[in-house]
Amino acid sequence: MPLLDPHPQNGQKKLLLIFGIMIGFFVVVGIIATIASPS
């Protein structure tokens, strides 16, 4: 499936979904790192 579709149906939603997954992943990693770090 091409990343740049000439006629995207749900391009905006897909982009937002990908961004949401990335942000959520980084947030989870940050929380785990904060809990795991001895402070």
PDB file of C-alpha atoms in Angstrom:
ATOM      1  CA  MET A   1       0.000   0.000   0.000  1.00  0.00           C
ATOM      2  CA  PRO A   2       1.594   3.299  -1.060  1.00  0.00           C
ATOM      3  CA  LEU A   3       2.213   5.829   1.690  1.00  0.00           C
ATOM      4  CA  LEU A   4       1.162   8.774  -0.509  1.00  0.00           C
ATOM      5  CA  ASP A   5      -2.211   7.974  -2.039  1.00  0.00           C
ATOM      6  CA  PRO A   6      -3.287  10.340  -4.866  1.00  0.00           C
ATOM      7  CA  HIS A   7      -6.872  10.112  -3.590  1.00  0.00           C
ATOM      8  CA  PRO A   8      -6.763   9.354   0.140  1.00  0.00           C
ATOM      9  CA  GLN A   9     -10.052   8.253   1.667  1.00  0.00           C
ATOM     10  CA  ASN A  10      -9.020   8.296   5.329  1.00  0.00           C
ATOM     11  CA  GLY A  11      -5.566   9.809   4.927  1.00  0.00           C
ATOM     12  CA  GLN A  12      -6.014  12.355   7.704  1.00  0.00           C
ATOM     13  CA  LYS A  13      -7.416   9.784  10.124  1.00  0.00           C
ATOM     14  CA  LYS A  14      -4.650   7.309   9.306  1.00  0.00           C
ATOM     15  CA  LEU A  15      -1.997   9.983   9.841  1.00  0.00           C
ATOM     16  CA  LEU A  16      -3.548  10.974  13.166  1.00  0.00           C
ATOM     17  CA  LEU A  17      -3.744   7.306  14.179  1.00  0.00           C
ATOM     18  CA  ILE A  18      -0.059   6.778  13.370  1.00  0.00           C
ATOM     19  CA  PHE A  19       0.886   9.937  15.296  1.00  0.00           C
ATOM     20  CA  GLY A  20      -1.267   8.830  18.237  1.00  0.00           C
ATOM     21  CA  ILE A  21       0.402   5.423  18.324  1.00  0.00           C
ATOM     22  CA  MET A  22       3.870   7.003  18.165  1.00  0.00           C
ATOM     23  CA  ILE A  23       3.094   9.553  20.893  1.00  0.00           C
ATOM     24  CA  GLY A  24       1.489   6.880  23.078  1.00  0.00           C
ATOM     25  CA  PHE A  25       4.510   4.613  22.592  1.00  0.00           C
ATOM     26  CA  PHE A  26       6.941   7.363  23.598  1.00  0.00           C
ATOM     27  CA  VAL A  27       4.786   8.290  26.604  1.00  0.00           C
ATOM     28  CA  VAL A  28       4.725   4.665  27.781  1.00  0.00           C
ATOM     29  CA  VAL A  29       8.490   4.354  27.285  1.00  0.00           C
ATOM     30  CA  GLY A  30       9.025   7.595  29.221  1.00  0.00           C
ATOM     31  CA  ILE A  31       6.835   6.412  32.105  1.00  0.00           C
ATOM     32  CA  ILE A  32       8.633   3.049  32.232  1.00  0.00           C
ATOM     33  CA  ALA A  33      12.019   4.798  32.162  1.00  0.00           C
ATOM     34  CA  THR A  34      10.924   7.157  34.948  1.00  0.00           C
ATOM     35  CA  ILE A  35       9.713   4.272  37.114  1.00  0.00           C
ATOM     36  CA  ALA A  36      12.744   2.091  36.361  1.00  0.00           C
ATOM     37  CA  SER A  37      15.315   4.837  36.957  1.00  0.00           C
ATOM     38  CA  PRO A  38      16.632   4.879  40.540  1.00  0.00           C
ATOM     39  CA  SER A  39      15.938   8.407  41.750  1.00  0.00           C
TER      40      SER A  39
END
